[in-house]
PDB file of C-alpha atoms in Angstrom:
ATOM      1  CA  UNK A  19     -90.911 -81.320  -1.909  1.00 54.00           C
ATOM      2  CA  UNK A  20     -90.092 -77.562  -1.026  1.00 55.00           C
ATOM      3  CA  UNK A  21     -86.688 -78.877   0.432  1.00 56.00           C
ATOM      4  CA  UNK A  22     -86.048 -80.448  -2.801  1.00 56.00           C
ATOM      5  CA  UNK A  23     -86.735 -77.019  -4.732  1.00 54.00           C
ATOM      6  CA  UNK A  24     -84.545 -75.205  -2.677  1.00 53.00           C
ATOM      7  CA  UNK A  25     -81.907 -77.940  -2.999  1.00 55.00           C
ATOM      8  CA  UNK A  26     -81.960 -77.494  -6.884  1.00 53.00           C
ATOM      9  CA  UNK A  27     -81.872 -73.581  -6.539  1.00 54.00           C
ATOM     10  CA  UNK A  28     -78.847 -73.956  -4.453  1.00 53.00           C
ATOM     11  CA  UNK A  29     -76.832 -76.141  -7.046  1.00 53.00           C
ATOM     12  CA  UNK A  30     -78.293 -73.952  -9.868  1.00 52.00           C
ATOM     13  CA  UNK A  31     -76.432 -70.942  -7.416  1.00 54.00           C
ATOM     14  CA  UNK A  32     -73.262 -72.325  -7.181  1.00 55.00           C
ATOM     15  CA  UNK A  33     -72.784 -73.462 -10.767  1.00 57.00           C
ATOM     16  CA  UNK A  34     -70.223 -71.289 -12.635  1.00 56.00           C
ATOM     17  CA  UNK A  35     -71.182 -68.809 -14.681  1.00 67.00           C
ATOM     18  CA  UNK A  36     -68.740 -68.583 -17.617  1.00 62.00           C
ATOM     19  CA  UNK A  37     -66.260 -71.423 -18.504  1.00 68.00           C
ATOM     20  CA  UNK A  38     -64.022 -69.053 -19.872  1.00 70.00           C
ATOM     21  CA  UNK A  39     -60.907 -68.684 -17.584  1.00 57.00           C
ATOM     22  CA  UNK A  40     -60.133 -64.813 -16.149  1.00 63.00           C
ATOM     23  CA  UNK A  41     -56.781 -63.769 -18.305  1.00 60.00           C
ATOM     24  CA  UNK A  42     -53.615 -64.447 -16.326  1.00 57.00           C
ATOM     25  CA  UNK A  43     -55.197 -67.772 -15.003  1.00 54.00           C
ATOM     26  CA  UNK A  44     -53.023 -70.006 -16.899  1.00 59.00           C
ATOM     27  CA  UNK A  45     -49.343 -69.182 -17.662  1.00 66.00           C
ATOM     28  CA  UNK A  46     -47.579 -70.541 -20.350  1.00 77.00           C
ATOM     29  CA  UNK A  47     -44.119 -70.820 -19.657  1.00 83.00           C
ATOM     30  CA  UNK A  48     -41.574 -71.064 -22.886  1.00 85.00           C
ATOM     31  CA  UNK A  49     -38.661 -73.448 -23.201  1.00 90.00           C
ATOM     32  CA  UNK A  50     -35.854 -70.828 -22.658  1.00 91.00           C
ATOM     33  CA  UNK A  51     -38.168 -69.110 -19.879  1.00 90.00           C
ATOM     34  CA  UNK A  52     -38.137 -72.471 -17.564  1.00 90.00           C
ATOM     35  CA  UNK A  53     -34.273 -73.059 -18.865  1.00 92.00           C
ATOM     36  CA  UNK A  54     -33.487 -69.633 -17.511  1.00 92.00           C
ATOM     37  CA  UNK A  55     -35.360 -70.259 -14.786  1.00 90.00           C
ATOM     38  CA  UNK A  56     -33.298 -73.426 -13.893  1.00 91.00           C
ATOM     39  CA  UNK A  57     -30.089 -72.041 -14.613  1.00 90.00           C
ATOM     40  CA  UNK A  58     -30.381 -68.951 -12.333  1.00 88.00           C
ATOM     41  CA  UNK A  59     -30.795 -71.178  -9.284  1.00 89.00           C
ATOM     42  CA  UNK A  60     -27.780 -73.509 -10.514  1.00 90.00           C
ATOM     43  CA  UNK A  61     -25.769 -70.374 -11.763  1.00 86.00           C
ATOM     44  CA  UNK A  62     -24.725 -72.468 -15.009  1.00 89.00           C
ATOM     45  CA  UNK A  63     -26.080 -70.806 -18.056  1.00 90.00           C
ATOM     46  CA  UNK A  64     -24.777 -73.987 -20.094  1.00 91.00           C
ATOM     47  CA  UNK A  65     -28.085 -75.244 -21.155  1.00 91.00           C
ATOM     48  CA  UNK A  66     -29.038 -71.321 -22.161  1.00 93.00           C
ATOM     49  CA  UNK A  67     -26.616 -70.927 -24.668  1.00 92.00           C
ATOM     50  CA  UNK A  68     -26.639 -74.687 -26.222  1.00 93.00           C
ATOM     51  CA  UNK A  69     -30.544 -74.316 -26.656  1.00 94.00           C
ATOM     52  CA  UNK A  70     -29.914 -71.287 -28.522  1.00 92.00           C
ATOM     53  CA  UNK A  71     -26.779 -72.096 -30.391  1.00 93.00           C
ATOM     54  CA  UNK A  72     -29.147 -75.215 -32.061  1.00 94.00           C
ATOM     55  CA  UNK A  73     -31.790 -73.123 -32.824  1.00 93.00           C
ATOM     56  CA  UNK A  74     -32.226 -71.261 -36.060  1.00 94.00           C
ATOM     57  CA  UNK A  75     -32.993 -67.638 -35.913  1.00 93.00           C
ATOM     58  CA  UNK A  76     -35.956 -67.205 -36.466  1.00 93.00           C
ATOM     59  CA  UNK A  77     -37.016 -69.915 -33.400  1.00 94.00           C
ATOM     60  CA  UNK A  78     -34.777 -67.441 -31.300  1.00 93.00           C
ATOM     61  CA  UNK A  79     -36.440 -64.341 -32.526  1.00 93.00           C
ATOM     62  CA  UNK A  80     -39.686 -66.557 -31.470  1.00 93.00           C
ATOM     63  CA  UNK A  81     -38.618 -67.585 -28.016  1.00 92.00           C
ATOM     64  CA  UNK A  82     -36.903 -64.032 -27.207  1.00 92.00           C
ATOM     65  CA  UNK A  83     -40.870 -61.968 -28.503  1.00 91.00           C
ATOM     66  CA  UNK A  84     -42.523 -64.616 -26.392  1.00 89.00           C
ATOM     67  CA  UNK A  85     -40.221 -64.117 -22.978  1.00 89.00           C
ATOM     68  CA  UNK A  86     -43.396 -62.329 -20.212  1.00 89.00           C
ATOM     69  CA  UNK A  87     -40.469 -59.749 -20.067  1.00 82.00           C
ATOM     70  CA  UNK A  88     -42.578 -57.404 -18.177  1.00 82.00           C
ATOM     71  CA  UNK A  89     -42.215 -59.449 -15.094  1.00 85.00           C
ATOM     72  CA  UNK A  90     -38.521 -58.269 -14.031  1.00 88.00           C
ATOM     73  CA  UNK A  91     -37.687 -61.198 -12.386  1.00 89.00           C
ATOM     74  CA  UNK A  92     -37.656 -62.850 -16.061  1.00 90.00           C
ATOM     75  CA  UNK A  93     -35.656 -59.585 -17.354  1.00 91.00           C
ATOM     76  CA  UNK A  94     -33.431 -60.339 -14.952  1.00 92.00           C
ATOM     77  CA  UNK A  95     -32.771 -63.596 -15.621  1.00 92.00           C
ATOM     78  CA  UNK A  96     -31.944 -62.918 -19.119  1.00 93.00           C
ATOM     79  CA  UNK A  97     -29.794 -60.044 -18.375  1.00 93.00           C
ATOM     80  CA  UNK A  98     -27.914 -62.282 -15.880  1.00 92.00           C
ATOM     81  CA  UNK A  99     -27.543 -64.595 -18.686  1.00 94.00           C
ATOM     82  CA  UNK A 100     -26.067 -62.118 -21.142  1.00 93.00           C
ATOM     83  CA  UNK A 101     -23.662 -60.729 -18.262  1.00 93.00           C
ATOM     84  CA  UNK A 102     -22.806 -64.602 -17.528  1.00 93.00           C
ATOM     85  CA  UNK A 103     -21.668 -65.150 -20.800  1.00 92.00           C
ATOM     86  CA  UNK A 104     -19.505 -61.664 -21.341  1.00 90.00           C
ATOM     87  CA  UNK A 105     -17.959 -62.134 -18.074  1.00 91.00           C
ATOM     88  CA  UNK A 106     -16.683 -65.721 -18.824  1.00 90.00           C
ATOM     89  CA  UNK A 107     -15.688 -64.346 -22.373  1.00 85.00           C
ATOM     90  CA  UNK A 108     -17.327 -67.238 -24.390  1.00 84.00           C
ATOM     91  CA  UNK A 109     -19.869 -67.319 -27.229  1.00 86.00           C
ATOM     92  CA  UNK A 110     -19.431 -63.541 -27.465  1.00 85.00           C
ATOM     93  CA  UNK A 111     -20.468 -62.975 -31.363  1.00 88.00           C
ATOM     94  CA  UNK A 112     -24.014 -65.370 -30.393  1.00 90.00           C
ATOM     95  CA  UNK A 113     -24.470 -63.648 -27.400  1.00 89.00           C
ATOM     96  CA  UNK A 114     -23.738 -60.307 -28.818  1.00 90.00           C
ATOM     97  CA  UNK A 115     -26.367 -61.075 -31.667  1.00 92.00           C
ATOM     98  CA  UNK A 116     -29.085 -62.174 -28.742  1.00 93.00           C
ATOM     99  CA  UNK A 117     -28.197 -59.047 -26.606  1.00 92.00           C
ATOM    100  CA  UNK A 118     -28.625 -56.775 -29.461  1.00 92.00           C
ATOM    101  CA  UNK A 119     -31.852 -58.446 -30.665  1.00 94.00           C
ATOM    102  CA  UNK A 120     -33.198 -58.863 -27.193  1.00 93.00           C
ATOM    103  CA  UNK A 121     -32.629 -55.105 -26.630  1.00 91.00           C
ATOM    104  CA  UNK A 122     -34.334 -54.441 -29.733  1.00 92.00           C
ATOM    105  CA  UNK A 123     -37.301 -56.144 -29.101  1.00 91.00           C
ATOM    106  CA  UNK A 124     -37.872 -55.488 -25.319  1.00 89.00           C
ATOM    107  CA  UNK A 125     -36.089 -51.535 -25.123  1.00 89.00           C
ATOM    108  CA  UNK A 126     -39.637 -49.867 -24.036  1.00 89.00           C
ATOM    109  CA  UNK A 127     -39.548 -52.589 -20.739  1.00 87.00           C
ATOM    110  CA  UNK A 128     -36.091 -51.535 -19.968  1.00 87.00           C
ATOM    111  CA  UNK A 129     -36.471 -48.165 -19.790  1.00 88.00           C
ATOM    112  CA  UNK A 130     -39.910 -48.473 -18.013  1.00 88.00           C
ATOM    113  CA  UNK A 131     -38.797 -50.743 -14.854  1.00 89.00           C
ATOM    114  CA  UNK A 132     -36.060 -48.708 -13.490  1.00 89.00           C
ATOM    115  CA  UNK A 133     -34.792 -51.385 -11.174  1.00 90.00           C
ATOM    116  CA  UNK A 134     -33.446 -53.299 -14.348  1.00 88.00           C
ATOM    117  CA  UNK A 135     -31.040 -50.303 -14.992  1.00 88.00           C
ATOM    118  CA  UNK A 136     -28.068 -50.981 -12.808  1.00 91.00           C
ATOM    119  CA  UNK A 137     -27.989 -54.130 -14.459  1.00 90.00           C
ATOM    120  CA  UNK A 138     -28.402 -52.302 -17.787  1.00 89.00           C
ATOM    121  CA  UNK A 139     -25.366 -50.251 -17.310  1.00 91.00           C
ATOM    122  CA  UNK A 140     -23.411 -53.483 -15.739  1.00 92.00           C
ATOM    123  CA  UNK A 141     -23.941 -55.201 -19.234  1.00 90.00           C
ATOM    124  CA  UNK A 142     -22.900 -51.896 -20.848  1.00 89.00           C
ATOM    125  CA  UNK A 143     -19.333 -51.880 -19.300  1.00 91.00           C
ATOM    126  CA  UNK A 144     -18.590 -55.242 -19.883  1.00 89.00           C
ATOM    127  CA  UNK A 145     -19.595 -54.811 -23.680  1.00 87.00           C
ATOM    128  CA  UNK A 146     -16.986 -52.131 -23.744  1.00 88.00           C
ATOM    129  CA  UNK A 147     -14.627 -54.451 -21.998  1.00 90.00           C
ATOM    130  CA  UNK A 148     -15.165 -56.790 -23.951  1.00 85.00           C
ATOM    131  CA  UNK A 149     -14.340 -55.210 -27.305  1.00 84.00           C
ATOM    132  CA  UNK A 150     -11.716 -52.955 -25.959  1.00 85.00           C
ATOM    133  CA  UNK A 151     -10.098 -56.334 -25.487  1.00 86.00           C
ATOM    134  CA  UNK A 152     -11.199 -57.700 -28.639  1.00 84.00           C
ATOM    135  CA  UNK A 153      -9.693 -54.573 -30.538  1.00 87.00           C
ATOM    136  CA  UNK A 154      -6.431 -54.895 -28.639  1.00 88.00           C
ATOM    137  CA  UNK A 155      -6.586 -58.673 -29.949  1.00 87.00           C
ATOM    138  CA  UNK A 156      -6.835 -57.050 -33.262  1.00 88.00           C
ATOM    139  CA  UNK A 157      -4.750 -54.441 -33.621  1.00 89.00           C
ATOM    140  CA  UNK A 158      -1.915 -56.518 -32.391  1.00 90.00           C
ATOM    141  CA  UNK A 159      -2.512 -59.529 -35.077  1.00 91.00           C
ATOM    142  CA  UNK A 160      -2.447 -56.344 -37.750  1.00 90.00           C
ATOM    143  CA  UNK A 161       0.815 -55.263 -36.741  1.00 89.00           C
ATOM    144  CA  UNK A 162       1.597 -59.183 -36.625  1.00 89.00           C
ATOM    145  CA  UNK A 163       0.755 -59.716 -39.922  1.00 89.00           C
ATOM    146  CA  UNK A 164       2.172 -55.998 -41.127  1.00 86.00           C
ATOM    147  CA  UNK A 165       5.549 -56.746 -39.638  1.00 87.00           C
ATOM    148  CA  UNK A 166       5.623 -60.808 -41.332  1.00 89.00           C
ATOM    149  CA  UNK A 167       4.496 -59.528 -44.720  1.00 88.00           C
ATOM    150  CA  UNK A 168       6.976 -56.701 -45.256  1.00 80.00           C
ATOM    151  CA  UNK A 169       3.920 -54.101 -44.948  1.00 68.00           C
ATOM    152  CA  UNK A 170       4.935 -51.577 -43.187  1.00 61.00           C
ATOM    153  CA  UNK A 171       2.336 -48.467 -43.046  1.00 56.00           C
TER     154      UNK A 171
END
């Protein structure tokens, strides 16, 4: 009978305290965060940018708030989305919205995880690539369109 007892004291030991999980013991991973995922190790950031093109702006102001951006390996993956996109020159007023609202909301993890900043300043100069070549674009369909019409400035 004493074995018994000290059988039942043993399971009694062993039983869990507390069925409430330890924070960080389940991750919840977001739609765009497992699409980014994929399409880093594929390198085609297709299924990025049609997930977001479909979805209205306030489900992309969700998924961007809900991105664990304090893990840099997810910051990074979004960066190398936005730099993707500028450096094949598509999608650039979308992606310029996202970029701008993504820096918005995450600015304060940026700054704090210095490793991200080389890839920061990267995105930087092809902005101002970017719209150097867009104002070029510009500027010549102005004098285009001065020189058709007779408007001469």
């Amino acid at each position: 009978a004493a074995d018994g007892a000290a059988e039942v004291n043993e399971k009694e030991e062993t039983k869990p305290t507390s069925l409430i999980l330890p924070s960080g013991a389940i991750t919840i991973k977001t739609t765009l965060q497992n699409l980014l995922e994929q399409s880093e190790a594929s390198s085609d950031w297709s299924t990025v940018v049609n997930y977001l093109k479909v979805m209205a702006p306030s489900a992309v102001d969700f998924e961007l708030r809900s991105l664990p951006i304090s893990e840099v390996a997810v910051a990074r993956s979004m960066l190398g989305f936005f730099q993707d996109q500028l450096d094949k020159q598509t999608n650039f007023e979308i992606v310029q919205a996202y970029l701008h609202h993504f820096i918005k909301v995450n600015s304060d993890v940026l700054i704090q995880h210095k490793e991200l900043q080389p890839m920061v300043a990267t995105l930087l100069e092809s902005l101002k690539k970017t719209w150097s070549r867009l104002e070029a674009l510009f500027h010549s369909n102005l004098c285009m369109i001065n020189y058709t019409t007779g408007m001469h400035t």
